[in-house]
Short mmCIF file of C-alpha atoms in Angstrom, two decimals:
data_model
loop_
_atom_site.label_atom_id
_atom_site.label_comp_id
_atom_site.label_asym_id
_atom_site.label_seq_id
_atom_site.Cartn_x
_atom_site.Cartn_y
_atom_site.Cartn_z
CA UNK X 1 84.92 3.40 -31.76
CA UNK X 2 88.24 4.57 -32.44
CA UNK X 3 89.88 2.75 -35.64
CA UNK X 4 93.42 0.70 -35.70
CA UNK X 5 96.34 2.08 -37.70
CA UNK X 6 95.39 -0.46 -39.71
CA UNK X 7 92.15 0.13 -40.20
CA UNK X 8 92.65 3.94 -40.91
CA UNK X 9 95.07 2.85 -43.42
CA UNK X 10 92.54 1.01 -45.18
CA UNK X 11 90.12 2.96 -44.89
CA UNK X 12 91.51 5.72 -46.36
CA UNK X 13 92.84 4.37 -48.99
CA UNK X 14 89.65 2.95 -50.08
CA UNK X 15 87.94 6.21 -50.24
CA UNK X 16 90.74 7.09 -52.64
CA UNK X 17 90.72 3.79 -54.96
CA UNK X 18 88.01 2.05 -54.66
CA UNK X 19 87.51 -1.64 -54.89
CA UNK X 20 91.38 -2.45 -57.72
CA UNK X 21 92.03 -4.77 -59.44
CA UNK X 22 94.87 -6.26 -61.08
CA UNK X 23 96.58 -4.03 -63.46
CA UNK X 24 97.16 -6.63 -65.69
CA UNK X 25 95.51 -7.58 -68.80
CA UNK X 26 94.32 -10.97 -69.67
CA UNK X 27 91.72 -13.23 -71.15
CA UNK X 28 92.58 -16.68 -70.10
CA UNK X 29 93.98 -18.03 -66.55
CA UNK X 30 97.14 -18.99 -68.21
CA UNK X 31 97.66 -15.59 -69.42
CA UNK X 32 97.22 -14.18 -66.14
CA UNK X 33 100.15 -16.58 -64.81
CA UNK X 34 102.50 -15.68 -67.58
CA UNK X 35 101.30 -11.61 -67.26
CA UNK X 36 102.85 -11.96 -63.56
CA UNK X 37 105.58 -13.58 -64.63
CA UNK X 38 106.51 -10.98 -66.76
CA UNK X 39 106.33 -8.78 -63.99
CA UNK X 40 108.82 -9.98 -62.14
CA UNK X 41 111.31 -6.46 -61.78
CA UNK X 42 109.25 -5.18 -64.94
CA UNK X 43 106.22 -2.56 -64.74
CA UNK X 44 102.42 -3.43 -65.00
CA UNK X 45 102.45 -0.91 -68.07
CA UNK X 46 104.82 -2.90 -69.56
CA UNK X 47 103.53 -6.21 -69.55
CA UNK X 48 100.39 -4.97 -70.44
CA UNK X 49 101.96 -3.27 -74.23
CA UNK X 50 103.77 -6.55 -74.90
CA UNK X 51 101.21 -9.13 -73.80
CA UNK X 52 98.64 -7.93 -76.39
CA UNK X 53 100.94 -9.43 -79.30
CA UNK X 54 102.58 -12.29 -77.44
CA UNK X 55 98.95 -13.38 -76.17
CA UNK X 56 97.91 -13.50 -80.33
CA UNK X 57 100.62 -15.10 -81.48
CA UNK X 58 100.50 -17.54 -78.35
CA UNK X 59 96.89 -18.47 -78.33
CA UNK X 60 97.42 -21.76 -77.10
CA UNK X 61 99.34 -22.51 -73.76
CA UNK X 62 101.02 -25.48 -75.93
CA UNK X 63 102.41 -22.87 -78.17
CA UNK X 64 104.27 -21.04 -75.29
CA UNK X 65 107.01 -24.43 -75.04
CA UNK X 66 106.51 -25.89 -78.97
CA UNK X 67 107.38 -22.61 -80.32
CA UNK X 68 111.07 -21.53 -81.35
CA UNK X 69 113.32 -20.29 -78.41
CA UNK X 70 113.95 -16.84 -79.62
CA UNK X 71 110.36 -16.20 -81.14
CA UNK X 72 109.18 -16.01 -77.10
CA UNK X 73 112.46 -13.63 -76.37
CA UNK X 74 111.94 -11.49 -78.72
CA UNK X 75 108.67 -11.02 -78.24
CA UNK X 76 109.36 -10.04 -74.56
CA UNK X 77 112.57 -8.86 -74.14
CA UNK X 78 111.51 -5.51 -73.28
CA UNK X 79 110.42 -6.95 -70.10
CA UNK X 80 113.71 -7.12 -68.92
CA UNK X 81 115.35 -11.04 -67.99
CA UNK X 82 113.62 -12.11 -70.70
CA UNK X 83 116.01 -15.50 -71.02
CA UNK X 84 115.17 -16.32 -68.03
CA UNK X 85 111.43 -15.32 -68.07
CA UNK X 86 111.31 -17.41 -71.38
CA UNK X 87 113.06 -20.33 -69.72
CA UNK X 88 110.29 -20.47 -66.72
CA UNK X 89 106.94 -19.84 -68.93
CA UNK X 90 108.19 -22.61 -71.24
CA UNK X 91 108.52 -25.19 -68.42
CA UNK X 92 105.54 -23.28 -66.36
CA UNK X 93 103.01 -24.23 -69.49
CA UNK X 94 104.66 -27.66 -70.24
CA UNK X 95 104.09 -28.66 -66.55
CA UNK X 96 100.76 -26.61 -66.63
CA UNK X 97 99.26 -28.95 -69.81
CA UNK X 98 101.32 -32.36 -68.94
CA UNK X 99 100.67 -32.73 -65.14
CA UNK X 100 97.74 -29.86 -64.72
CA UNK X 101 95.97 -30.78 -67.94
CA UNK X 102 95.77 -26.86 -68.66
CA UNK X 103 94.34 -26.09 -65.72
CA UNK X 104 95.90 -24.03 -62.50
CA UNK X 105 96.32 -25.11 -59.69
CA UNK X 106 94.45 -24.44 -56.86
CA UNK X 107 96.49 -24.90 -54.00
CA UNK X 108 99.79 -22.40 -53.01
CA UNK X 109 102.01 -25.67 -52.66
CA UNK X 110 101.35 -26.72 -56.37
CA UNK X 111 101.74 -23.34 -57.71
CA UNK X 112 105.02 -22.81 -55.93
CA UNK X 113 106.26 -25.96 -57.07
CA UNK X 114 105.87 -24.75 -60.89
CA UNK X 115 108.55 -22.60 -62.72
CA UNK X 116 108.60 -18.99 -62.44
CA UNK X 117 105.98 -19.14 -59.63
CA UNK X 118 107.00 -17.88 -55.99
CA UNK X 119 104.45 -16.57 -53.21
CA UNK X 120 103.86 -13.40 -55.07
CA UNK X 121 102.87 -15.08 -58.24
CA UNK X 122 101.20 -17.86 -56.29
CA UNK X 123 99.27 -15.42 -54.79
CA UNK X 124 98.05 -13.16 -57.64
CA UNK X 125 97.12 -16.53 -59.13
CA UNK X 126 94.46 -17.82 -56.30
CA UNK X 127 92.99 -14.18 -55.56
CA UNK X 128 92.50 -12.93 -58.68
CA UNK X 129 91.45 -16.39 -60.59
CA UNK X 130 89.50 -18.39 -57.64
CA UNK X 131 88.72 -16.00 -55.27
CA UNK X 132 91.00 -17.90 -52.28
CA UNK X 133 93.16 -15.39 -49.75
CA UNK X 134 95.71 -17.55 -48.76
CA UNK X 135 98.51 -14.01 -48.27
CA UNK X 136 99.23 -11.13 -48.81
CA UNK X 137 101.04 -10.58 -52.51
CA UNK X 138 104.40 -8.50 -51.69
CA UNK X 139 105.69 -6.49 -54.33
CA UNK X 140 108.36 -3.78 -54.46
CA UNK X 141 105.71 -0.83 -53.67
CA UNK X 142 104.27 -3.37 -50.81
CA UNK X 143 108.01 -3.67 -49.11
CA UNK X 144 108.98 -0.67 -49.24
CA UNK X 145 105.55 1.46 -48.75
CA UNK X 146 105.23 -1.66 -45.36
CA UNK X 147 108.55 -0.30 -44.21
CA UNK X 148 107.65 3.32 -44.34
CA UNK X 149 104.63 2.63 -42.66
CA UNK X 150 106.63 0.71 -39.62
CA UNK X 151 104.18 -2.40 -40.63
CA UNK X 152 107.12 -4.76 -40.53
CA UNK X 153 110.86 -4.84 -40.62
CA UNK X 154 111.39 -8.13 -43.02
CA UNK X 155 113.75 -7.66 -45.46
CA UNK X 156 112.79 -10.54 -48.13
CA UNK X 157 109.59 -10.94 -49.56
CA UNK X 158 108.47 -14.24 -47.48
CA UNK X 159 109.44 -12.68 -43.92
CA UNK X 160 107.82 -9.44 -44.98
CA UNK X 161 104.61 -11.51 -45.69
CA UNK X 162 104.86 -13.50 -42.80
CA UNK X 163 105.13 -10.85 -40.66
CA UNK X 164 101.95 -8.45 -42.31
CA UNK X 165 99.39 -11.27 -41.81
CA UNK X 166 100.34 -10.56 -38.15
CA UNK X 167 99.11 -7.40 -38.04
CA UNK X 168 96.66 -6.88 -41.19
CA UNK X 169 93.01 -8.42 -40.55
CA UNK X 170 92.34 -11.59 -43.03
CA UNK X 171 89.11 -9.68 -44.62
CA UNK X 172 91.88 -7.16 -46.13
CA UNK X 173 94.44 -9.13 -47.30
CA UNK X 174 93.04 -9.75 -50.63
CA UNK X 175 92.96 -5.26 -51.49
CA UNK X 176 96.13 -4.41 -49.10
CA UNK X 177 98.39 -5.33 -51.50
CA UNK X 178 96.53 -3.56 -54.69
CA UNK X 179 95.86 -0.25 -52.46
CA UNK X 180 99.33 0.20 -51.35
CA UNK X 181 100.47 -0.13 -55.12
CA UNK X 182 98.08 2.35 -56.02
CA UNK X 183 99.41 4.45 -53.48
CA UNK X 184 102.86 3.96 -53.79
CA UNK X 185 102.23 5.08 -58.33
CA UNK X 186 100.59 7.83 -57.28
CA UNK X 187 102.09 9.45 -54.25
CA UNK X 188 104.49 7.96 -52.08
CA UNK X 189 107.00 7.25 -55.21
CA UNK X 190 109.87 5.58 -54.73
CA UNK X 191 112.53 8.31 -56.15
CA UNK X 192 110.59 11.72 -54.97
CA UNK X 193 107.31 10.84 -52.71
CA UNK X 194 104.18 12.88 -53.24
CA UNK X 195 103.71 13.65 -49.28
CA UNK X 196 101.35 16.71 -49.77
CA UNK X 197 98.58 14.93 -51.22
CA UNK X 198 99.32 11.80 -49.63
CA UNK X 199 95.75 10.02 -47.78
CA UNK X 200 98.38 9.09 -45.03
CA UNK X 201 100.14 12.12 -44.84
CA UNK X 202 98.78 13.26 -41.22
CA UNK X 203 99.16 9.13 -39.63
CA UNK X 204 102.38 8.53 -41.56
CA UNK X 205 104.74 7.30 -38.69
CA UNK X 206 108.10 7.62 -41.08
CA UNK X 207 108.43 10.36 -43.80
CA UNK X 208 111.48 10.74 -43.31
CA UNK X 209 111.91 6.88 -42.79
CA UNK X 210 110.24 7.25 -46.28
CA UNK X 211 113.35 9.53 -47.64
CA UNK X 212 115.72 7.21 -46.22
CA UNK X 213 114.51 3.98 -47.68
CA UNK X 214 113.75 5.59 -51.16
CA UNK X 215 117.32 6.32 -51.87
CA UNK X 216 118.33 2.60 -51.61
CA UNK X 217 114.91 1.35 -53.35
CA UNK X 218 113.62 1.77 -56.82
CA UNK X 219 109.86 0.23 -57.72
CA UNK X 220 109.68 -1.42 -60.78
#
């Protein structure tokens, strides 16, 4: 039987990655919420050298809004937007204890109603900590890597997701998003794309659509 573009894609790509996971470190559920918060135009590497610290000196979620202001921003401020980033995991963990009793949620309408939490968050939140597919988590590698690969032509992140549970099979949702970030650190980068070595390289519909795109986009 001769396999989809889709299923090629996802096929090869888990011959070269495996089963991933989420880059990002964390003990507690919380700590995975505020870890993608963090990640918001800020790298997994990142997060992952400043959470270490932040996670010890925050050790409980009630700490995260009864703490001082500037003790939080400081303590992430290399993660770029950090006033704002500081103004949503305050509120996120006040609503989190006071209405979720310290537990998240587990539907995508609660989550999204929280500070700091859109689809992508939303969606890191119910694969990675319950197990439930609900999307597809779009990131800057997922756009832009979805574009090159002619899977969609959304421009915003809702629109792109929309339009990729059209065409990608439910049983892959929950690893598409996770393979094409692996692919798009290690060879279809942003500023000069690895082609040569690429999985994709001899079904890639748009290298040069890949070019194109990569001047006006920059992964974080």
């Amino acid at each position: 039987m001769t396999l989809s573009f889709v299923d090629q894609i996802y096929k090869r790509l888990k011959t070269e990655f495996g089963s991933p996971r989420t880059p990002l470190r964390y003990t507690y559920p919380h700590e995975l919420a505020i870890a993608v918060i963090l990640s918001a135009q800020c790298t997994d590497e990142q997060v992952n050298r400043v959470t270490p610290l932040l996670f010890q000196r925050f050790s409980k979620i009630e700490d995260f809004y009864q703490a001082p202001v500037q003790e939080l921003e400081g303590l992430i401020y290399s993660t770029g937007f950090y006033k704002n980033k500081t103004r949503h995991i305050r509120k996120f963990c006040k609503i989190l204890v006071e209405t979720f009793n310290g537990t998240l949620p587990k539907t995508m309408r609660e989550l999204v109603s929280m500070p700091g939490v859109g689809r992508k968050t939303a969606n890191v939140i119910l694969q990675e900590h319950y197990g439930i597919v609900e999307g597809i988590v779009v990131d800057t590698h997922v756009t832009r890597i979805s574009h090159v690969l002619g899977l969609t032509k959304g421009k915003n992140a809702e629109k792109i997701e929309a339009s990729l549970k059209t065409v990608i099979p439910h049983k892959y949702w929950r690893e598409w998003s996770l393979l094409l970030i692996f692919l798009g650190r290690k060879y279809c980068k942003a500023r000069q794309p690895l082609c040569k070595g690429c999985p994709l390289l001899d079904i890639c519909p748009s290298l040069e659509a890949a070019k194109a795109f990569s001047h006006s986009h920059h992964d974080t």
